[in-house]
Amino acid sequence: MDATHMRALAGAIEAMPDAFVLIEPIPTDGEQRRVLFVNRAFTRMTGYSAEEVIGQSPYMTTGPDSDPSALEIIRNARQAMQSCRVEILKYRKDRTTFWAELDLLPVYDEHQTLLNWVLFYREVTERRAQQLRRIETERLAAIGTLAAGVAHEMNNPLAYALMNIGFIEEELPALISATNHPATERWTELAGTLAEIRHGVTRVAQIVRDIRTFSRVDGSPGGRCRVPVLVERAVQMARAGMPECARIATHYDETPEVEADPGRLAQVFLHVVLNALDAIPPEKKADAGVEIHAFNRDGQVVVEIRDDGVGIAPEIMPRIFDPFFTTKEVGKGSGLGLPISHGIVRAVGGTMEVESRVGVGTTVRVTLPGAGTIVAETSSPIRRDTRAPPSLRLRILVIDDEPMIGRALKRALGQFDDIVVCQSGEDALDLLEASREYHLILCDLSMPGMTGASLFEQVRLRWPPLAERVVIMTGGASSDTTREFLEQSSVPRLDKPLDLGAIREILDRIRASYPQLPG
Ligand SMILES: Nc1ncnc2c1ncn2[C@@H]1O[C@H](COP(=O)(O)OP(=O)(O)OP(=O)(O)O)[C@@H](O)[C@H]1O
Ligand SMILES: [Mg+2]
């Protein structure tokens, strides 16, 4: 190779975007091989000039966090006189770090004598971060799918457990007063135990619902909602769940309506209010509290939830929206409240901001795009459960492949209404063929054989008016077709685990609209 060629080659090495390091073949003195040459890219990447590294060990750009297993691969390759490629954390002169993809190659002459070792490397910090993010996203998606599957399976047992608890709760007082039993303490204890069972099962049901929302298995019908009504509902629910809670002050200005699924949006406010209440230590409950203010800012609805709680430490602030991140004790928090809420708010084009000072308190600001119409607030009526025997017996057809669901519904509602139960869509069609005298058809969505969706379709084709009496019970879609049905159909639906109160509300509405027995 002539001098011109040599110069061209040297120029090329200097111009390379990769760092290039030439290392002596065997140590000339001591243990370490020394660096013979580095190019400009090396200086750019590491901050070391050629003078600073030539004659030094090539390991001066590694450090305590450089993965020992990557260093081991390099050492083994050198001993075996082979090439290798590793990703390794490199240290710059200022001891900041970057990830490099590194190639080590032995260079031989025509007699197979080792001339030098050559190192090439390029920075891959961003690529690695992207890879890690992708892995994390995939991991979360996998967890989500698994969790949604588990949640789905838990729905039926939870549904009948809750309905049966509801039944016992309603029956117990009458039974107690009827027995005249002297050991009233035992009865009281029994009622207390029942309340604890309800508490536990409701908590599991809440987690199951959260996981389903988080995994977005359910289609969400949109609608116009009045944010203060939803906030108020959330406040009532939070209070009901925490009888000993700190005071909650609310202030609602006139705000526009918002385009969103009201159930989901109410869940956002419930999660945030519960977090605020949780943040107030028990000894401060008397003089601390939560303040909620909903107002209109340039056509957007802003809800600020401020608490005098413990605050959020700056170092955990970046993680509070991560799924499953919680600082609460086992059994108290699942770490899903904020990520779920964030997902719901983002889905309707809104934002969530959190400001906090340790020892002072936290403000969560939910901003939602308004849908135009401004509505003045009046306080929302609170539902009362009046259990006077209704004037009209309803005939209800229940279709669920889980026989316990039918049994529980029959037990809970059978006193005032006639419940006909069957376990498949096919059986339901046979029953309907024989008689269509039903005020309500409660049908499970996911069933082996004919699904609730196809049963609904059959009913709609054969007996159109009857289709209006169908309510779908769903524990979330378990297949693509049922998901499509949930997203596209406007059939009323009840979420499992079923809430007896919600079913009774439906029955009351039907009673109000059917003044006499059919047929
Ligand atoms: N108002 C607040 N004050 C103090 N810390 C808060 C507040 N809101 C959230 N946090 C912190 O953020 C963490 C995550 O909240 P998130 O609602 O996602 O989960 P969680 O409340 O722990 O459990 P879950 O809501 O699922 O029952 C909480 O554990 C808590 O450390
Ligand atoms: Mg929470």
Coordinates of C-alpha atoms and ligand atoms in Angstrom, one line a residue:
M1 CA 0.0 0.0 0.0
D2 CA 1.5 3.3 -1.0
A3 CA 1.6 6.5 1.0
T4 CA -1.5 8.0 -0.8
H5 CA -3.5 4.9 0.1
M6 CA -2.3 5.1 3.7
R7 CA -3.3 8.7 4.0
A8 CA -6.7 8.0 2.5
L9 CA -7.2 5.1 5.0
A10 CA -6.2 7.3 8.0
G11 CA -8.5 10.0 6.8
A12 CA -11.3 7.5 6.5
I13 CA -10.8 6.2 10.0
E14 CA -10.7 9.8 11.3
A15 CA -14.0 10.6 9.5
M16 CA -15.8 7.4 10.8
P17 CA -18.9 8.1 12.9
D18 CA -18.0 5.1 15.1
A19 CA -15.4 5.4 17.8
F20 CA -12.2 3.5 16.7
V21 CA -9.6 2.3 19.1
L22 CA -6.4 0.5 18.2
I23 CA -4.9 -1.7 20.9
E24 CA -1.6 -3.4 21.1
P25 CA -1.6 -7.2 20.6
I26 CA 0.2 -8.2 23.7
P27 CA 1.1 -6.1 26.8
T28 CA 4.5 -4.5 26.3
D29 CA 5.0 -3.9 29.9
G30 CA 2.9 -5.0 32.9
E31 CA -0.5 -6.7 32.7
Q32 CA -2.5 -4.3 30.5
R33 CA -2.6 -3.9 26.8
R34 CA -2.3 -0.2 25.9
V35 CA -4.2 2.0 23.5
L36 CA -2.1 2.9 20.4
F37 CA -4.5 5.1 18.5
V38 CA -8.1 6.6 18.7
N39 CA -10.0 8.5 16.1
R40 CA -11.9 11.8 16.4
A41 CA -15.3 10.1 17.0
F42 CA -13.8 8.6 20.1
T43 CA -12.8 12.0 21.4
R44 CA -16.3 13.3 20.6
M45 CA -18.0 10.5 22.4
T46 CA -15.9 10.2 25.5
G47 CA -14.4 13.7 26.0
Y48 CA -10.8 12.2 26.1
S49 CA -8.3 13.6 23.7
A50 CA -5.9 11.2 21.9
E51 CA -3.0 12.3 24.1
E52 CA -5.0 11.5 27.2
V53 CA -5.7 7.9 26.2
I54 CA -2.8 6.7 24.1
G55 CA -0.6 4.6 26.2
Q56 CA -3.4 4.0 28.8
S57 CA -5.6 1.0 29.4
P58 CA -8.7 0.7 27.1
Y59 CA -10.7 0.0 30.3
M60 CA -10.4 3.7 31.3
T61 CA -13.8 4.3 29.6
T62 CA -15.5 1.6 31.7
G63 CA -16.7 2.1 35.3
P64 CA -18.5 0.6 38.3
D65 CA -21.8 0.2 36.5
S66 CA -20.4 -1.4 33.3
D67 CA -22.0 -4.8 33.3
P68 CA -19.5 -7.4 34.5
S69 CA -21.0 -10.0 32.2
A70 CA -20.3 -7.8 29.2
L71 CA -16.7 -7.3 30.4
E72 CA -16.5 -11.1 30.8
I73 CA -17.5 -11.6 27.2
I74 CA -14.8 -9.2 26.1
R75 CA -12.2 -10.9 28.2
N76 CA -13.2 -14.4 26.9
A77 CA -13.1 -13.2 23.3
R78 CA -9.6 -11.8 23.8
Q79 CA -8.4 -15.0 25.3
A80 CA -9.9 -17.1 22.5
M81 CA -8.5 -14.6 20.0
Q82 CA -12.0 -14.1 18.6
S83 CA -14.2 -11.2 17.8
C84 CA -17.3 -10.3 19.9
R85 CA -20.1 -7.7 20.0
V86 CA -21.6 -6.5 23.3
E87 CA -23.7 -3.6 24.6
I88 CA -22.0 -2.0 27.5
L89 CA -22.2 1.2 29.7
K90 CA -19.3 3.5 28.9
Y91 CA -18.0 6.4 31.0
R92 CA -17.0 9.7 29.6
K93 CA -14.1 11.8 31.0
D94 CA -16.6 13.7 33.1
R95 CA -17.9 10.4 34.5
T96 CA -21.3 10.7 32.8
T97 CA -22.3 7.5 31.1
F98 CA -23.7 6.3 27.8
W99 CA -24.6 3.0 26.3
A100 CA -22.4 1.7 23.5
E101 CA -22.7 -1.2 21.1
L102 CA -19.1 -2.4 20.9
D103 CA -17.2 -4.7 18.5
L104 CA -13.9 -6.1 19.4
L105 CA -11.8 -7.7 16.5
P106 CA -8.4 -9.3 16.3
V107 CA -6.4 -8.1 13.2
Y108 CA -4.0 -10.6 11.7
D109 CA -1.3 -10.3 9.0
E110 CA -1.0 -12.7 6.1
H111 CA 0.9 -15.2 8.3
Q112 CA -1.9 -15.3 10.8
T113 CA 0.2 -13.3 13.3
L114 CA -1.9 -11.0 15.6
L115 CA -1.1 -7.5 14.7
N116 CA -3.5 -5.5 16.8
W117 CA -6.9 -5.5 18.5
V118 CA -9.4 -3.1 17.2
L119 CA -12.4 -1.7 19.0
F120 CA -15.4 0.0 17.3
Y121 CA -18.3 1.4 19.1
R122 CA -21.3 3.6 18.6
E123 CA -23.7 5.2 21.1
V124 CA -27.0 3.3 21.5
T125 CA -28.4 5.1 24.6
E126 CA -31.6 6.2 22.8
R127 CA -32.1 2.9 21.0
R128 CA -31.8 1.0 24.2
A129 CA -34.2 3.3 26.0
Q130 CA -36.7 2.7 23.2
Q131 CA -36.2 -1.0 23.5
L132 CA -36.7 -0.9 27.2
R133 CA -39.9 1.2 26.8
R134 CA -41.2 -1.3 24.2
I135 CA -40.4 -4.2 26.5
E136 CA -42.2 -2.4 29.3
T137 CA -45.2 -1.6 27.2
E138 CA -45.4 -5.3 26.0
R139 CA -45.0 -6.5 29.6
L140 CA -47.8 -4.2 30.7
A141 CA -50.0 -5.3 27.8
A142 CA -49.3 -9.0 28.8
I143 CA -50.1 -8.3 32.4
G144 CA -53.2 -6.4 31.3
T145 CA -54.4 -9.3 29.2
L146 CA -53.7 -11.8 31.9
A147 CA -55.3 -9.7 34.6
A148 CA -58.4 -9.1 32.4
G149 CA -58.8 -12.8 31.9
V150 CA -58.5 -13.4 35.7
A151 CA -60.9 -10.5 36.4
H152 CA -63.4 -11.9 33.9
E153 CA -63.3 -15.3 35.6
M154 CA -63.8 -13.8 39.0
N155 CA -66.9 -11.9 38.0
N156 CA -69.5 -14.6 38.2
P157 CA -68.5 -15.9 41.6
L158 CA -68.4 -12.3 42.9
A159 CA -71.8 -11.5 41.3
Y160 CA -73.6 -14.3 43.1
A161 CA -71.6 -13.8 46.3
L162 CA -72.7 -10.2 46.4
M163 CA -76.3 -10.9 45.5
N164 CA -76.5 -13.5 48.2
I165 CA -75.0 -11.2 50.8
G166 CA -77.6 -8.6 49.7
F167 CA -80.3 -11.2 50.2
I168 CA -79.2 -12.1 53.7
E169 CA -78.8 -8.5 54.7
E170 CA -82.4 -7.8 53.7
E171 CA -83.8 -10.9 55.3
L172 CA -81.8 -10.8 58.5
P173 CA -83.5 -7.9 60.3
A174 CA -87.0 -9.4 59.8
L175 CA -85.7 -12.8 61.0
I176 CA -84.1 -11.3 64.1
S177 CA -87.3 -9.4 65.1
A178 CA -89.4 -12.5 64.5
T179 CA -87.4 -14.9 66.6
N180 CA -87.4 -12.9 69.8
H181 CA -84.2 -14.7 70.6
P182 CA -82.7 -13.7 73.9
A183 CA -79.1 -13.7 72.6
T184 CA -79.4 -10.5 70.7
E185 CA -75.7 -9.9 71.0
R186 CA -75.1 -12.9 68.9
W187 CA -77.4 -11.5 66.3
T188 CA -75.6 -8.2 66.3
E189 CA -72.3 -10.0 65.9
L190 CA -73.8 -11.9 63.0
A191 CA -74.8 -8.7 61.3
G192 CA -71.4 -7.2 61.9
T193 CA -69.7 -10.3 60.4
L194 CA -72.0 -10.0 57.4
A195 CA -71.0 -6.3 57.0
E196 CA -67.3 -7.4 57.1
I197 CA -67.9 -10.0 54.5
R198 CA -69.6 -7.4 52.3
H199 CA -66.7 -5.1 52.8
G200 CA -64.2 -7.7 51.7
V201 CA -66.2 -8.9 48.7
T202 CA -66.9 -5.3 47.6
R203 CA -63.2 -4.6 47.8
V204 CA -62.4 -7.5 45.5
A205 CA -65.2 -6.5 43.2
Q206 CA -63.7 -3.0 43.0
I207 CA -60.3 -4.3 42.1
V208 CA -61.8 -6.6 39.5
R209 CA -63.6 -3.6 38.0
D210 CA -60.5 -1.5 38.0
I211 CA -58.5 -4.2 36.3
R212 CA -61.1 -4.4 33.6
T213 CA -61.2 -0.7 33.1
F214 CA -57.4 -0.7 33.0
S215 CA -57.2 -3.4 30.4
R216 CA -60.0 -1.6 28.4
V217 CA -61.9 -4.8 27.6
D218 CA -65.2 -3.0 27.8
G219 CA -66.7 -0.9 25.1
S220 CA -67.6 2.5 26.5
P221 CA -70.7 4.2 25.3
G222 CA -70.2 8.0 25.3
G223 CA -72.8 10.5 26.4
R224 CA -73.2 14.1 27.7
C225 CA -72.5 14.4 31.3
R226 CA -72.6 17.1 33.9
V227 CA -69.3 17.0 35.7
P228 CA -70.6 18.4 39.1
V229 CA -73.2 15.7 39.3
L230 CA -70.5 13.0 38.8
V231 CA -68.2 14.7 41.3
E232 CA -71.1 14.8 43.8
R233 CA -71.8 11.1 43.2
A234 CA -68.1 10.3 43.8
V235 CA -68.2 12.3 47.0
Q236 CA -71.3 10.4 48.2
M237 CA -69.7 7.1 47.4
A238 CA -66.4 8.0 49.1
R239 CA -68.3 9.1 52.2
A240 CA -70.4 6.0 52.2
G241 CA -67.2 3.8 52.1
M242 CA -65.5 5.8 54.8
P243 CA -67.9 6.7 57.6
E244 CA -65.1 8.3 59.6
C245 CA -63.6 10.4 56.9
A246 CA -62.4 14.0 57.0
R247 CA -64.7 16.8 55.9
I248 CA -65.2 17.3 52.2
A249 CA -66.2 20.8 51.0
T250 CA -67.5 21.2 47.5
H251 CA -68.1 24.2 45.3
Y252 CA -69.5 24.0 41.9
D253 CA -69.6 26.9 39.4
E254 CA -71.6 26.8 36.2
T255 CA -69.8 24.4 33.8
P256 CA -70.3 23.1 30.3
E257 CA -71.3 19.5 29.8
V258 CA -68.7 17.0 28.9
E259 CA -68.7 14.3 26.2
A260 CA -67.8 11.1 28.1
D261 CA -69.1 7.9 29.6
P262 CA -70.5 9.1 32.9
G263 CA -69.8 5.9 34.8
R264 CA -66.1 6.0 33.9
L265 CA -65.8 9.7 34.6
A266 CA -67.4 9.3 38.0
Q267 CA -64.8 6.6 38.7
V268 CA -62.0 9.1 38.0
F269 CA -63.4 11.5 40.7
L270 CA -64.0 8.7 43.1
H271 CA -60.4 7.5 42.8
V272 CA -59.0 11.0 43.3
V273 CA -61.3 11.8 46.2
L274 CA -60.4 8.4 47.9
N275 CA -56.7 9.2 47.4
A276 CA -57.2 12.6 49.0
L277 CA -59.0 11.1 52.0
D278 CA -56.4 8.4 52.3
A279 CA -53.7 11.1 52.4
I280 CA -55.1 12.7 55.6
P281 CA -53.6 11.0 58.6
P282 CA -56.2 9.8 61.2
E283 CA -55.0 12.3 63.9
K284 CA -55.5 15.2 61.5
K285 CA -59.0 14.2 60.4
A286 CA -60.6 16.7 62.8
D287 CA -59.0 19.8 61.3
A288 CA -57.9 18.8 57.8
G289 CA -60.1 18.1 54.8
V290 CA -60.6 17.9 51.1
E291 CA -61.8 20.8 49.0
I292 CA -63.3 20.3 45.6
H293 CA -63.9 23.1 43.2
A294 CA -65.4 22.7 39.7
F295 CA -65.3 25.7 37.4
N296 CA -65.3 26.8 33.8
R297 CA -62.0 27.9 32.2
D298 CA -62.5 29.1 28.6
G299 CA -65.1 26.4 27.8
Q300 CA -63.2 23.7 29.6
V301 CA -64.3 22.1 32.8
V302 CA -61.7 22.1 35.5
V303 CA -62.1 20.1 38.7
E304 CA -59.6 20.8 41.4
I305 CA -59.4 18.3 44.3
R306 CA -57.2 19.7 47.1
D307 CA -56.3 18.0 50.3
D308 CA -54.4 18.9 53.5
G309 CA -52.8 15.4 53.5
V310 CA -49.3 14.1 53.8
G311 CA -48.3 15.2 50.3
I312 CA -46.2 13.3 47.7
A313 CA -42.4 13.2 47.9
P314 CA -40.7 14.6 44.8
E315 CA -38.9 11.3 44.2
I316 CA -42.1 9.2 43.9
M317 CA -44.0 11.9 41.9
P318 CA -42.8 10.6 38.5
R319 CA -44.2 7.1 39.4
I320 CA -47.7 7.8 40.8
F321 CA -49.3 7.3 37.4
D322 CA -47.5 3.9 36.9
P323 CA -49.8 0.9 37.1
F324 CA -49.5 -1.0 40.3
F325 CA -47.4 1.7 41.9
T326 CA -48.6 2.2 45.5
T327 CA -47.2 3.4 48.8
K328 CA -50.1 2.0 50.7
E329 CA -50.0 -1.1 52.8
V330 CA -50.8 -4.5 51.4
G331 CA -54.6 -4.9 51.0
K332 CA -55.2 -1.2 51.0
G333 CA -54.0 0.0 47.6
S334 CA -53.6 -1.8 44.3
G335 CA -51.9 1.2 42.6
L336 CA -54.4 1.2 39.8
G337 CA -56.5 4.3 40.8
L338 CA -54.4 7.0 39.1
P339 CA -53.3 5.1 36.0
I340 CA -56.9 4.1 35.3
S341 CA -58.2 7.7 35.9
H342 CA -55.5 9.1 33.7
G343 CA -56.4 6.7 30.9
I344 CA -60.1 7.6 31.1
V345 CA -59.3 11.4 31.2
R346 CA -56.9 11.1 28.3
A347 CA -59.4 9.1 26.3
V348 CA -61.9 12.1 26.3
G349 CA -59.1 14.6 25.4
G350 CA -58.6 15.8 29.0
T351 CA -55.5 16.2 31.2
M352 CA -54.6 15.4 34.8
E353 CA -52.0 17.4 36.8
V354 CA -50.8 16.8 40.3
E355 CA -49.1 19.4 42.5
S356 CA -47.9 18.5 45.9
R357 CA -45.9 19.6 48.9
V358 CA -44.8 17.1 51.6
G359 CA -46.6 17.9 54.8
V360 CA -48.8 20.5 53.2
G361 CA -51.1 18.7 50.8
T362 CA -51.8 17.8 47.2
T363 CA -53.9 19.3 44.5
V364 CA -55.1 17.1 41.6
R365 CA -56.5 19.1 38.6
V366 CA -58.6 17.3 36.1
T367 CA -59.3 19.4 32.9
L368 CA -61.9 18.2 30.5
P369 CA -62.9 19.6 27.1
G370 CA -66.4 21.1 27.4
A371 CA -69.2 20.2 24.9
G372 CA -70.7 23.6 24.7
T373 CA -73.9 23.8 26.7
I374 CA -73.4 25.4 30.1
V375 CA -75.5 24.1 32.9
A376 CA -76.2 25.7 36.3
E377 CA -75.8 23.3 39.2
T378 CA -78.5 22.3 41.6
S379 CA -77.7 19.7 44.2
S380 CA -78.3 16.2 42.9
P381 CA -81.0 14.0 44.4
I382 CA -79.7 11.1 46.4
R383 CA -81.3 7.7 45.6
R384 CA -83.3 6.2 48.4
D385 CA -84.0 2.5 48.6
T386 CA -87.6 2.2 49.8
R387 CA -88.5 -1.4 50.1
A388 CA -92.2 -1.4 50.3
P389 CA -93.7 -4.4 48.5
P390 CA -94.3 -3.2 44.9
S391 CA -97.8 -3.2 43.5
L392 CA -97.1 -5.3 40.4
R393 CA -95.3 -8.7 40.1
L394 CA -93.0 -8.7 37.1
R395 CA -92.0 -11.7 35.1
I396 CA -88.3 -11.8 34.5
L397 CA -86.4 -14.3 32.3
V398 CA -82.8 -14.8 33.5
I399 CA -80.3 -16.4 31.1
D400 CA -76.9 -17.2 32.5
D401 CA -74.7 -20.3 32.0
E402 CA -73.6 -20.0 35.6
P403 CA -76.5 -21.6 37.5
M404 CA -75.5 -19.8 40.8
I405 CA -76.3 -16.4 39.2
G406 CA -79.8 -17.5 38.3
R407 CA -80.3 -19.0 41.8
A408 CA -79.0 -15.8 43.5
L409 CA -81.3 -13.6 41.4
K410 CA -84.2 -15.8 42.1
R411 CA -83.5 -15.7 45.8
A412 CA -83.0 -11.9 45.9
L413 CA -85.9 -10.9 43.6
G414 CA -88.3 -13.9 43.9
Q415 CA -90.3 -12.5 46.8
F416 CA -91.9 -9.8 44.7
D417 CA -91.4 -11.0 41.2
D418 CA -91.5 -14.2 39.1
I419 CA -88.1 -15.2 38.0
V420 CA -87.7 -17.8 35.2
V421 CA -84.1 -19.1 34.9
C422 CA -82.4 -20.9 32.1
Q423 CA -78.7 -21.6 31.3
S424 CA -78.3 -21.1 27.5
G425 CA -79.4 -18.9 24.7
E426 CA -80.9 -22.0 23.0
D427 CA -83.1 -22.8 26.0
A428 CA -84.1 -19.1 26.2
L429 CA -85.4 -19.2 22.6
D430 CA -87.4 -22.3 23.4
L431 CA -89.0 -20.6 26.4
L432 CA -89.7 -17.5 24.4
E433 CA -91.2 -19.6 21.6
A434 CA -93.7 -20.9 24.2
S435 CA -94.4 -17.5 25.9
R436 CA -93.2 -14.0 25.5
E437 CA -94.9 -12.7 28.6
Y438 CA -91.8 -11.2 30.1
H439 CA -91.3 -7.7 31.4
L440 CA -87.6 -8.1 31.4
I441 CA -85.0 -10.4 29.9
L442 CA -81.7 -10.4 31.8
C443 CA -79.2 -12.1 29.6
D444 CA -75.5 -12.9 30.2
L445 CA -73.2 -11.8 27.3
S446 CA -70.5 -14.4 27.3
M447 CA -71.9 -17.9 27.2
P448 CA -70.7 -21.1 25.5
G449 CA -72.9 -21.8 22.5
M450 CA -75.2 -19.0 21.7
T451 CA -73.9 -15.8 23.2
G452 CA -76.0 -13.0 24.6
A453 CA -75.3 -11.0 21.5
S454 CA -76.7 -13.6 19.1
L455 CA -79.7 -14.3 21.4
F456 CA -80.4 -10.5 21.3
E457 CA -80.1 -10.6 17.5
Q458 CA -82.6 -13.6 17.3
V459 CA -85.1 -11.8 19.6
R460 CA -84.8 -8.6 17.6
L461 CA -85.5 -10.5 14.3
R462 CA -88.3 -12.6 15.6
W463 CA -90.1 -10.5 18.1
P464 CA -88.9 -6.9 17.7
P465 CA -90.9 -5.3 20.6
L466 CA -89.4 -7.9 23.0
A467 CA -85.9 -6.8 22.1
E468 CA -86.5 -3.6 24.0
R469 CA -86.9 -5.5 27.2
V470 CA -83.5 -7.1 27.0
V471 CA -80.7 -6.1 29.4
I472 CA -77.3 -7.6 28.9
M473 CA -75.3 -8.6 32.0
T474 CA -71.6 -8.4 31.3
G475 CA -68.4 -9.1 33.0
G476 CA -66.5 -7.5 30.1
A477 CA -66.2 -8.9 26.5
S478 CA -64.2 -12.1 26.3
S479 CA -64.1 -12.3 22.5
D480 CA -63.8 -10.0 19.5
T481 CA -67.5 -10.4 18.6
T482 CA -68.8 -9.7 22.1
R483 CA -66.5 -6.7 22.2
E484 CA -67.9 -5.4 18.9
F485 CA -71.4 -5.9 20.3
L486 CA -70.6 -3.9 23.4
E487 CA -69.1 -1.1 21.4
Q488 CA -71.8 -0.9 18.8
S489 CA -75.0 -1.9 20.4
S490 CA -77.1 0.4 22.5
V491 CA -78.7 -2.5 24.5
P492 CA -78.8 -1.5 28.2
R493 CA -76.3 -3.3 30.2
L494 CA -75.5 -4.2 33.7
D495 CA -72.0 -4.7 34.9
K496 CA -71.1 -7.8 36.8
P497 CA -70.8 -8.2 39.7
L498 CA -74.4 -7.2 39.6
D499 CA -75.6 -4.5 42.0
L500 CA -79.0 -5.4 43.4
G501 CA -79.8 -1.7 43.8
A502 CA -79.3 -1.2 40.0
I503 CA -81.5 -4.1 39.2
R504 CA -84.2 -2.9 41.5
E505 CA -84.0 0.5 39.8
I506 CA -84.7 -1.1 36.5
L507 CA -87.6 -3.0 37.9
D508 CA -89.0 0.2 39.4
R509 CA -88.8 1.9 36.1
I510 CA -90.5 -1.0 34.4
R511 CA -93.3 -1.0 37.0
A512 CA -93.8 2.7 36.4
S513 CA -94.2 2.2 32.7
Y514 CA -96.3 -0.9 32.9
P515 CA -99.3 0.0 35.0
Q516 CA -100.9 -3.4 34.6
L517 CA -99.9 -7.1 34.1
P518 CA -99.3 -8.0 30.5
G519 CA -101.5 -10.4 28.5
Ligands
LIG1 N1 -53.8 13.0 47.2 C1 -52.7 12.3 47.5 N2 -51.9 12.6 48.5 C2 -50.7 11.8 48.7 N3 -50.3 10.8 48.0 C3 -51.1 10.5 46.9 C4 -52.3 11.2 46.6 N4 -52.8 10.7 45.5 C5 -52.0 9.7 45.1 N5 -50.9 9.5 45.9 C6 -49.8 8.6 45.9 O1 -49.9 7.9 44.6 C7 -49.9 6.5 44.7 C8 -50.7 5.9 43.6 O2 -52.1 6.3 43.7 P1 -53.1 5.3 43.0 O3 -54.5 5.9 43.2 O4 -52.7 5.0 41.6 O5 -53.0 4.0 43.8 P2 -53.4 3.6 45.3 O6 -54.2 4.7 45.9 O7 -52.1 3.3 46.1 O8 -54.2 2.3 45.2 P3 -55.7 2.2 44.6 O9 -56.1 3.5 44.1 O10 -55.5 1.2 43.4 O11 -56.5 1.6 45.7 C9 -50.5 6.3 46.1 O12 -50.1 5.0 46.7 C10 -49.9 7.5 46.9 O13 -48.6 7.2 47.3
MG2 MG -55.9 5.4 44.8

